[in-house]
mmCIF file with all atom_site columns, C-alpha atoms in Angstrom:
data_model
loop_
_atom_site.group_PDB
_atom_site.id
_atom_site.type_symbol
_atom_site.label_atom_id
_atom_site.label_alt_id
_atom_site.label_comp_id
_atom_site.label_asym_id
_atom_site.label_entity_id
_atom_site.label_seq_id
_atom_site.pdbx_PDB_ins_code
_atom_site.Cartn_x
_atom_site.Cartn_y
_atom_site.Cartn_z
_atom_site.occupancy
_atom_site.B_iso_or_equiv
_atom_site.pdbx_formal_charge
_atom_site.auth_seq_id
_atom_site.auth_comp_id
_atom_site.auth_asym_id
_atom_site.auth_atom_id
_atom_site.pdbx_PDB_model_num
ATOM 1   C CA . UNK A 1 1   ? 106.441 198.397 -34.656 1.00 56.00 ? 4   UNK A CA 1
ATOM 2   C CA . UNK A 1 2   ? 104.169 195.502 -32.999 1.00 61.00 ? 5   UNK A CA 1
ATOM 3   C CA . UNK A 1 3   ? 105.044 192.017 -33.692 1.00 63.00 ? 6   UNK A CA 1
ATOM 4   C CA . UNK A 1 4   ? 102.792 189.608 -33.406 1.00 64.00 ? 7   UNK A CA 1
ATOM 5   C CA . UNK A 1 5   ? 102.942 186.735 -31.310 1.00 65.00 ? 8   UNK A CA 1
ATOM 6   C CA . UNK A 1 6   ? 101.650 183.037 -32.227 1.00 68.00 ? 9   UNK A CA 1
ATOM 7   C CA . UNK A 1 7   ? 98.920  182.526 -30.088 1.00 73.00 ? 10  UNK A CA 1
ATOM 8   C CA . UNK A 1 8   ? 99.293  179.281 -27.669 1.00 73.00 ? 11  UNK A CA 1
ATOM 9   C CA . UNK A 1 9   ? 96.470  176.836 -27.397 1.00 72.00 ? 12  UNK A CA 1
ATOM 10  C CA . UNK A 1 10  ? 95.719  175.912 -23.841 1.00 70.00 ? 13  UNK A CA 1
ATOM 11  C CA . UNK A 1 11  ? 94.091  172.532 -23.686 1.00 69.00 ? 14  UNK A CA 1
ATOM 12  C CA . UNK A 1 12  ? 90.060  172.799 -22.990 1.00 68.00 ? 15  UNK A CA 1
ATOM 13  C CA . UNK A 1 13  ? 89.302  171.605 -19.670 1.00 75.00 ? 16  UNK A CA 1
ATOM 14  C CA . UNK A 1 14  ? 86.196  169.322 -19.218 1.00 79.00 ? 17  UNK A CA 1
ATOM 15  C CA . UNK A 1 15  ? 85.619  166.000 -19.089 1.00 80.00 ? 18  UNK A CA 1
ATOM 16  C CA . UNK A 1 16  ? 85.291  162.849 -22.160 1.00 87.00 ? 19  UNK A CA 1
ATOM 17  C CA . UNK A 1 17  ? 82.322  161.125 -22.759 1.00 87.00 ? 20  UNK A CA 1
ATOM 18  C CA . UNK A 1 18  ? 83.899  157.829 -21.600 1.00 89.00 ? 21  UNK A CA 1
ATOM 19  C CA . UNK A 1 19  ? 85.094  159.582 -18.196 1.00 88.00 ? 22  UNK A CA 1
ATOM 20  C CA . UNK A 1 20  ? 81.541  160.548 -17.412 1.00 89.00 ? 23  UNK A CA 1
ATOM 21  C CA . UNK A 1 21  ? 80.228  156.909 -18.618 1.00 91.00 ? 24  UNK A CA 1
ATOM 22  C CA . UNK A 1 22  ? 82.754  155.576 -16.250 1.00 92.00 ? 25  UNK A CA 1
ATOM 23  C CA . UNK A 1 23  ? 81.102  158.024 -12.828 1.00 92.00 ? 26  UNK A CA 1
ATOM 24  C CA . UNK A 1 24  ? 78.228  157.220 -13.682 1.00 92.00 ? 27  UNK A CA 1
ATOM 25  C CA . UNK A 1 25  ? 78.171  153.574 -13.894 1.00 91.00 ? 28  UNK A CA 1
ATOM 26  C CA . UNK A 1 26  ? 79.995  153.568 -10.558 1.00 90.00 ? 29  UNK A CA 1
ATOM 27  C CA . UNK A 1 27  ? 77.263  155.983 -9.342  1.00 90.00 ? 30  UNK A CA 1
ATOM 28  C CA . UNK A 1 28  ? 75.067  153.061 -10.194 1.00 87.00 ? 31  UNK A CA 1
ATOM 29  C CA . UNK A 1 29  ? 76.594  150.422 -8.804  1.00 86.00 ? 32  UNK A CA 1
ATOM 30  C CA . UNK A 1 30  ? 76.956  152.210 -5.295  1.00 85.00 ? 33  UNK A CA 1
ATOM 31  C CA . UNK A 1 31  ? 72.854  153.096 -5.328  1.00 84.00 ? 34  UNK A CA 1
ATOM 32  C CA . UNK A 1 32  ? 72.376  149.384 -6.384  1.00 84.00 ? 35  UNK A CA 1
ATOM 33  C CA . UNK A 1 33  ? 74.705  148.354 -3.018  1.00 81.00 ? 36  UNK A CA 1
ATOM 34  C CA . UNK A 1 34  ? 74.070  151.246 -0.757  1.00 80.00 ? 37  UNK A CA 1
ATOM 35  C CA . UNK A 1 35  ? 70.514  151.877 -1.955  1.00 76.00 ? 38  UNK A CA 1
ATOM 36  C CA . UNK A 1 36  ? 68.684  148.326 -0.197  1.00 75.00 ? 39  UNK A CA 1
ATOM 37  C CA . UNK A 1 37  ? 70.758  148.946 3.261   1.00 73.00 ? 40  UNK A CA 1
ATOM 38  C CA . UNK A 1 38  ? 69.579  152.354 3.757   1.00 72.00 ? 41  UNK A CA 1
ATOM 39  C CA . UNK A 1 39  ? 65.944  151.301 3.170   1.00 70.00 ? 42  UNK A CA 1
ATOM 40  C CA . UNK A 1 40  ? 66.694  148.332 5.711   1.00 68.00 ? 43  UNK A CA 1
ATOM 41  C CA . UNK A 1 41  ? 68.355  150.945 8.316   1.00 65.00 ? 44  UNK A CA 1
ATOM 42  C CA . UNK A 1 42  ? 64.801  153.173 7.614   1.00 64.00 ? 45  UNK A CA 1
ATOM 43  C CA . UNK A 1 43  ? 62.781  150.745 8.418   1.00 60.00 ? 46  UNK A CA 1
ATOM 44  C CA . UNK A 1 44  ? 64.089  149.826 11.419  1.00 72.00 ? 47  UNK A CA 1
ATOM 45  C CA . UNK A 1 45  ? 63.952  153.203 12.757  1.00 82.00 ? 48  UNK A CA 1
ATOM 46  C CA . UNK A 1 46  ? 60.477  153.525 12.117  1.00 86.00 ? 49  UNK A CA 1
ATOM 47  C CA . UNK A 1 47  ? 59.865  150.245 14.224  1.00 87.00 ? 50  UNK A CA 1
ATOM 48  C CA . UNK A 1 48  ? 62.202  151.338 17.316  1.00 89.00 ? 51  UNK A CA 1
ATOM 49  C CA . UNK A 1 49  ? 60.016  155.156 16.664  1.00 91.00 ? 52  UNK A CA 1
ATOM 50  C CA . UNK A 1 50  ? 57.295  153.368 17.323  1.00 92.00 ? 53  UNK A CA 1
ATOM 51  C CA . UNK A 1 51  ? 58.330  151.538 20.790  1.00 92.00 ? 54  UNK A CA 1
ATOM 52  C CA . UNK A 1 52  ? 59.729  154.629 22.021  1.00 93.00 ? 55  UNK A CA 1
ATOM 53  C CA . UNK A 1 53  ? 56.053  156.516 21.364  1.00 94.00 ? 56  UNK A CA 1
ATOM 54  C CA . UNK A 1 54  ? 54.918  153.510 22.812  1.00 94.00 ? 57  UNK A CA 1
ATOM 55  C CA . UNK A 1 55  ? 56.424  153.648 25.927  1.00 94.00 ? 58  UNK A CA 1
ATOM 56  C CA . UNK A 1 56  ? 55.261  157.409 26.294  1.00 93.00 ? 59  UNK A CA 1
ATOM 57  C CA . UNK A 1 57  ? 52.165  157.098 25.385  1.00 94.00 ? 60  UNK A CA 1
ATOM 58  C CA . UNK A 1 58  ? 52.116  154.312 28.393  1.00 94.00 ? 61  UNK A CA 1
ATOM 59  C CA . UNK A 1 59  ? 54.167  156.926 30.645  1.00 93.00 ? 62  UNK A CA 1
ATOM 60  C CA . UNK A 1 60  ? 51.029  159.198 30.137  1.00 94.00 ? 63  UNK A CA 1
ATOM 61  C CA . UNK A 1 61  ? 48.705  156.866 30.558  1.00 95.00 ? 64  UNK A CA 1
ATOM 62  C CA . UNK A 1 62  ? 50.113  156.055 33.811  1.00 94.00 ? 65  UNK A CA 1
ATOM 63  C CA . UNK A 1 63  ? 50.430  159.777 34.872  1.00 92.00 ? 66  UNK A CA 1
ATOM 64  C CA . UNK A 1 64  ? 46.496  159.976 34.137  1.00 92.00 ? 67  UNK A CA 1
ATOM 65  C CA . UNK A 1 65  ? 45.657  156.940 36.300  1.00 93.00 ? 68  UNK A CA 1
ATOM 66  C CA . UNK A 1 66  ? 47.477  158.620 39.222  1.00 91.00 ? 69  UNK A CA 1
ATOM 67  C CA . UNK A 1 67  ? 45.623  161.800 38.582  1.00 90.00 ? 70  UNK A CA 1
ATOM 68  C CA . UNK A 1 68  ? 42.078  160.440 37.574  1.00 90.00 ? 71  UNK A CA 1
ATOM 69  C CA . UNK A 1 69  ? 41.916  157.298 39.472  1.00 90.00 ? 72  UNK A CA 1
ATOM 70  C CA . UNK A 1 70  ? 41.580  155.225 36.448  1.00 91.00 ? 73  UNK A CA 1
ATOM 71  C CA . UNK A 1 71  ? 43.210  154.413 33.006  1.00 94.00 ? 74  UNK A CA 1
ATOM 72  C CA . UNK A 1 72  ? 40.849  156.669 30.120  1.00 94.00 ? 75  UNK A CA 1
ATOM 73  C CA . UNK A 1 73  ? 38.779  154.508 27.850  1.00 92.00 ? 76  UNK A CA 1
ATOM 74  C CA . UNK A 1 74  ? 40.503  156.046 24.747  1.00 93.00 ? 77  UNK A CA 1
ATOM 75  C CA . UNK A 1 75  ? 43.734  157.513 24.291  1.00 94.00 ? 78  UNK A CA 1
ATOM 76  C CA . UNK A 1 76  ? 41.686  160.878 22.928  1.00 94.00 ? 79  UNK A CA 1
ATOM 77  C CA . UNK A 1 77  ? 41.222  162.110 26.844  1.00 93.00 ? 80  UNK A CA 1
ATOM 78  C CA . UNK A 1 78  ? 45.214  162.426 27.465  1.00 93.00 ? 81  UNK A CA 1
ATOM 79  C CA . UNK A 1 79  ? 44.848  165.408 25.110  1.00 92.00 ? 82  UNK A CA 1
ATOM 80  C CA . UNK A 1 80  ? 41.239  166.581 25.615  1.00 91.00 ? 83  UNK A CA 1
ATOM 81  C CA . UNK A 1 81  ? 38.955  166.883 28.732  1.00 88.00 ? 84  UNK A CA 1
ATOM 82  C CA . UNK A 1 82  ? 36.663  163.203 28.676  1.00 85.00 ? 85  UNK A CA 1
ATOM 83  C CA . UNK A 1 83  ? 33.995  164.830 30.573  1.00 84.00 ? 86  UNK A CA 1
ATOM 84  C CA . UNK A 1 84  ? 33.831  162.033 33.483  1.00 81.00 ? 87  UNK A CA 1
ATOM 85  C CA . UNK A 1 85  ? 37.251  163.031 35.224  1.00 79.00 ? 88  UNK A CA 1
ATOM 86  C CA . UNK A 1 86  ? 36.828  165.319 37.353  1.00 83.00 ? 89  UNK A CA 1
ATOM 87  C CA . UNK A 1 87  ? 40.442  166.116 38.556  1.00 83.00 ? 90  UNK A CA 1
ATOM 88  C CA . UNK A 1 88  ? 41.798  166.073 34.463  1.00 87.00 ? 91  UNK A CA 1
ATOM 89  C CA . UNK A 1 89  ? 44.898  168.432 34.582  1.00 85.00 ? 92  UNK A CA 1
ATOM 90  C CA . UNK A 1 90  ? 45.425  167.853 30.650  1.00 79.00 ? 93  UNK A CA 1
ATOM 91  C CA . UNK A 1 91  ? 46.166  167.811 28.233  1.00 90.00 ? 94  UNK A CA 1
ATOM 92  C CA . UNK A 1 92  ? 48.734  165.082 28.986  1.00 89.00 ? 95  UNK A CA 1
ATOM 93  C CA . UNK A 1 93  ? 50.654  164.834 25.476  1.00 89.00 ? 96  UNK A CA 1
ATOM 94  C CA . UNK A 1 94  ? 52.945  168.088 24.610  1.00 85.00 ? 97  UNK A CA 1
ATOM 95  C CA . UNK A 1 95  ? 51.849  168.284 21.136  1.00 84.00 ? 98  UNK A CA 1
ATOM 96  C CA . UNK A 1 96  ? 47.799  168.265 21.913  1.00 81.00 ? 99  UNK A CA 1
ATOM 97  C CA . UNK A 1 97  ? 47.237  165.372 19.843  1.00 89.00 ? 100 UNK A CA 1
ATOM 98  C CA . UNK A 1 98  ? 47.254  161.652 20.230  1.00 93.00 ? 101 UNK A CA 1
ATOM 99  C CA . UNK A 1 99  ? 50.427  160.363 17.826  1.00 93.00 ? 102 UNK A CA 1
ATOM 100 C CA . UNK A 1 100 ? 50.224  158.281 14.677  1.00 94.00 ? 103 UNK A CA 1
ATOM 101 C CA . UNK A 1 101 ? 52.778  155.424 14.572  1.00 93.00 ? 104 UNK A CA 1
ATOM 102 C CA . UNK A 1 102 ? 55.077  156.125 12.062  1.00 92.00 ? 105 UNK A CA 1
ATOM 103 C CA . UNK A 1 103 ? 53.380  154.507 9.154   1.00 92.00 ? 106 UNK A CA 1
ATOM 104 C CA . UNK A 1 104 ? 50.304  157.453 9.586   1.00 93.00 ? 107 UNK A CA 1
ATOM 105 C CA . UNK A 1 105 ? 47.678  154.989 11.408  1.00 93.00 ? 108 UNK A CA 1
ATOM 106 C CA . UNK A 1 106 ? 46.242  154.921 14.733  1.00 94.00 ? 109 UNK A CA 1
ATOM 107 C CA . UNK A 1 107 ? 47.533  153.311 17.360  1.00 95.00 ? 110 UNK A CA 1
ATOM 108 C CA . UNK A 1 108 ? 45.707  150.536 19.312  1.00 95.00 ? 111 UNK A CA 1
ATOM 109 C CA . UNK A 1 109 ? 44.176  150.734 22.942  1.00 96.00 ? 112 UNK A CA 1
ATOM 110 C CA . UNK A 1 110 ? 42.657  148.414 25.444  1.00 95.00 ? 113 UNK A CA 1
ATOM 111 C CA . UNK A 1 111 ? 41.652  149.033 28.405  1.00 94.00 ? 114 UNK A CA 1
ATOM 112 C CA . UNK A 1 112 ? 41.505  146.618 30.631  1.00 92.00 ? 115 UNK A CA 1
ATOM 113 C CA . UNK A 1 113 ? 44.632  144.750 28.514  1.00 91.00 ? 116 UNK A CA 1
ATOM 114 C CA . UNK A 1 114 ? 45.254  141.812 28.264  1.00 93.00 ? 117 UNK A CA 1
ATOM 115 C CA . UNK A 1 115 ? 48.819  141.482 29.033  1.00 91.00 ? 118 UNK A CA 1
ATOM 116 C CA . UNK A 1 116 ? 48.991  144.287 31.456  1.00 91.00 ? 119 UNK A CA 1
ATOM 117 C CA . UNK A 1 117 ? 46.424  147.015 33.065  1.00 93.00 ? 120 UNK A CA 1
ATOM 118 C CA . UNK A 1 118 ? 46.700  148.835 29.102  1.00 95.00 ? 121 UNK A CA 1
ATOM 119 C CA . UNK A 1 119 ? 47.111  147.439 25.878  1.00 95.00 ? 122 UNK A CA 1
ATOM 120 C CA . UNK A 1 120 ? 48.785  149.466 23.180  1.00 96.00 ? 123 UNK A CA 1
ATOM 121 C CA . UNK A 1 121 ? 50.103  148.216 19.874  1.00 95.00 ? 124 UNK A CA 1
ATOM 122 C CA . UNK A 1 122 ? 51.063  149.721 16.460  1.00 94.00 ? 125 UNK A CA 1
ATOM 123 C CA . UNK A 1 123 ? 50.431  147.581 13.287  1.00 92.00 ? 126 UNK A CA 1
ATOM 124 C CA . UNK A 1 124 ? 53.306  148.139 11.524  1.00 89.00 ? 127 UNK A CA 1
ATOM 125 C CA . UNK A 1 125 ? 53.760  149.013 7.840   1.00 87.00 ? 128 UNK A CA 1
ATOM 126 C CA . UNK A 1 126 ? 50.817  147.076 6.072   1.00 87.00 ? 129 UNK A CA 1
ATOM 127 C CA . UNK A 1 127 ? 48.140  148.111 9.231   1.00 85.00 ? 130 UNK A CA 1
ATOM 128 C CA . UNK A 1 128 ? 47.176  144.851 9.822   1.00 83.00 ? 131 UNK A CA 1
ATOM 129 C CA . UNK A 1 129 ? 47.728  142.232 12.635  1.00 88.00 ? 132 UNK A CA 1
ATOM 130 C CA . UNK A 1 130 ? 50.811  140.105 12.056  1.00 82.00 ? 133 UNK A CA 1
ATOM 131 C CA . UNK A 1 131 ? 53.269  140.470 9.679   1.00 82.00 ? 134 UNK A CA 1
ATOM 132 C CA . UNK A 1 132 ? 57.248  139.802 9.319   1.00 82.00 ? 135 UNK A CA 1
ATOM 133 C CA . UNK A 1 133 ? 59.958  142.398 9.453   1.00 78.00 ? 136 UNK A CA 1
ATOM 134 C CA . UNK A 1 134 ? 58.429  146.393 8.967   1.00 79.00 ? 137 UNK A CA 1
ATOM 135 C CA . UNK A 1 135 ? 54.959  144.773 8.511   1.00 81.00 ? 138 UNK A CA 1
ATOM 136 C CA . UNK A 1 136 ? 55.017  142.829 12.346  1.00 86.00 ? 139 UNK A CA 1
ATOM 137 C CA . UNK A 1 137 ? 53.112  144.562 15.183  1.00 89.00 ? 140 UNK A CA 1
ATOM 138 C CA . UNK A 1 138 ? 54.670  146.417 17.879  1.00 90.00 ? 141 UNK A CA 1
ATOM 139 C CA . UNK A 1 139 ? 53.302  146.258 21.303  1.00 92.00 ? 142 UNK A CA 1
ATOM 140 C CA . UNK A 1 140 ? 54.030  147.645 24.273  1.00 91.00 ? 143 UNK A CA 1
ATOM 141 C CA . UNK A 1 141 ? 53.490  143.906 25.916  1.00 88.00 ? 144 UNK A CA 1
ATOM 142 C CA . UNK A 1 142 ? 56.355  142.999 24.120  1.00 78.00 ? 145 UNK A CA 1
ATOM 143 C CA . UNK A 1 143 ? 58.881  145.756 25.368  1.00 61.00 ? 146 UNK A CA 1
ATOM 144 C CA . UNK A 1 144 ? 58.091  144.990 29.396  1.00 50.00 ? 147 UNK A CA 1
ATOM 145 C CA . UNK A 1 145 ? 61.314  142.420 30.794  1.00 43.00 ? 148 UNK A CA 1
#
């Protein structure tokens, strides 16, 4: 003869609505803290990007001057054949291009500088001359002690 047990109720497992009202609003109130310092942290890595492709693009540059006798009118002839250098052994930058900075413009030449043999400066975030914090300009001037 089968005799039937009660059946015991187990307790569903999941959460409350106040328990997830509770994670999220301290999900919240970490992205509201957390959130500003990371975007400081990336902006400031952009800027020190930018002196470091600096400083190679003025490695390069000097590496062409030894090789071509003089500093190229435009950064476009470390990566492609100017037609007045006769002893170019490019291209000169690994990639085959000439860089953006790392807001996505151009960066600036001169040649003769005027704070060294070769100007080059990025523009920082807005692309203009000036400019506080991730909007000042970044020159490779600045970086020589």
């Amino acid at each position: 003869m089968l005799t039937s047990h009660p059946r015991i109720r187990r307790p569903v497992a999941g959460f409350t609505l106040v328990e997830l009202l509770v994670v999220l609003a301290i999900l919240g109130l970490l992205a509201g803290l957390v959130g500003p310092q990371v975007m400081k942290f990336l902006g400031s890595s952009k800027s020190k990007t930018a002196a470091l492709q600096i400083e190679d693009l003025a490695a390069t540059l000097d590496l062409y001057r030894l090789e071509i006798g003089h500093y190229p009118e435009r950064l476009e002839a470390l990566v492609s054949d100017p037609g007045n250098a006769p002893n170019w052994n490019g291209p000169y930058l690994r990639k085959g291009d000439v860089p953006k900075d790392p807001w996505g413009n151009d960066y600036q030449y001169r040649v003769p500088g005027q704070h060294g043999p070769v100007d080059i400066w990025s523009l920082g975030a807005d692309g203009q001359e000036g400019g506080d914090g991730e909007d000042s300009d970044i020159t490779s001037w600045s970086q020589r002690a």
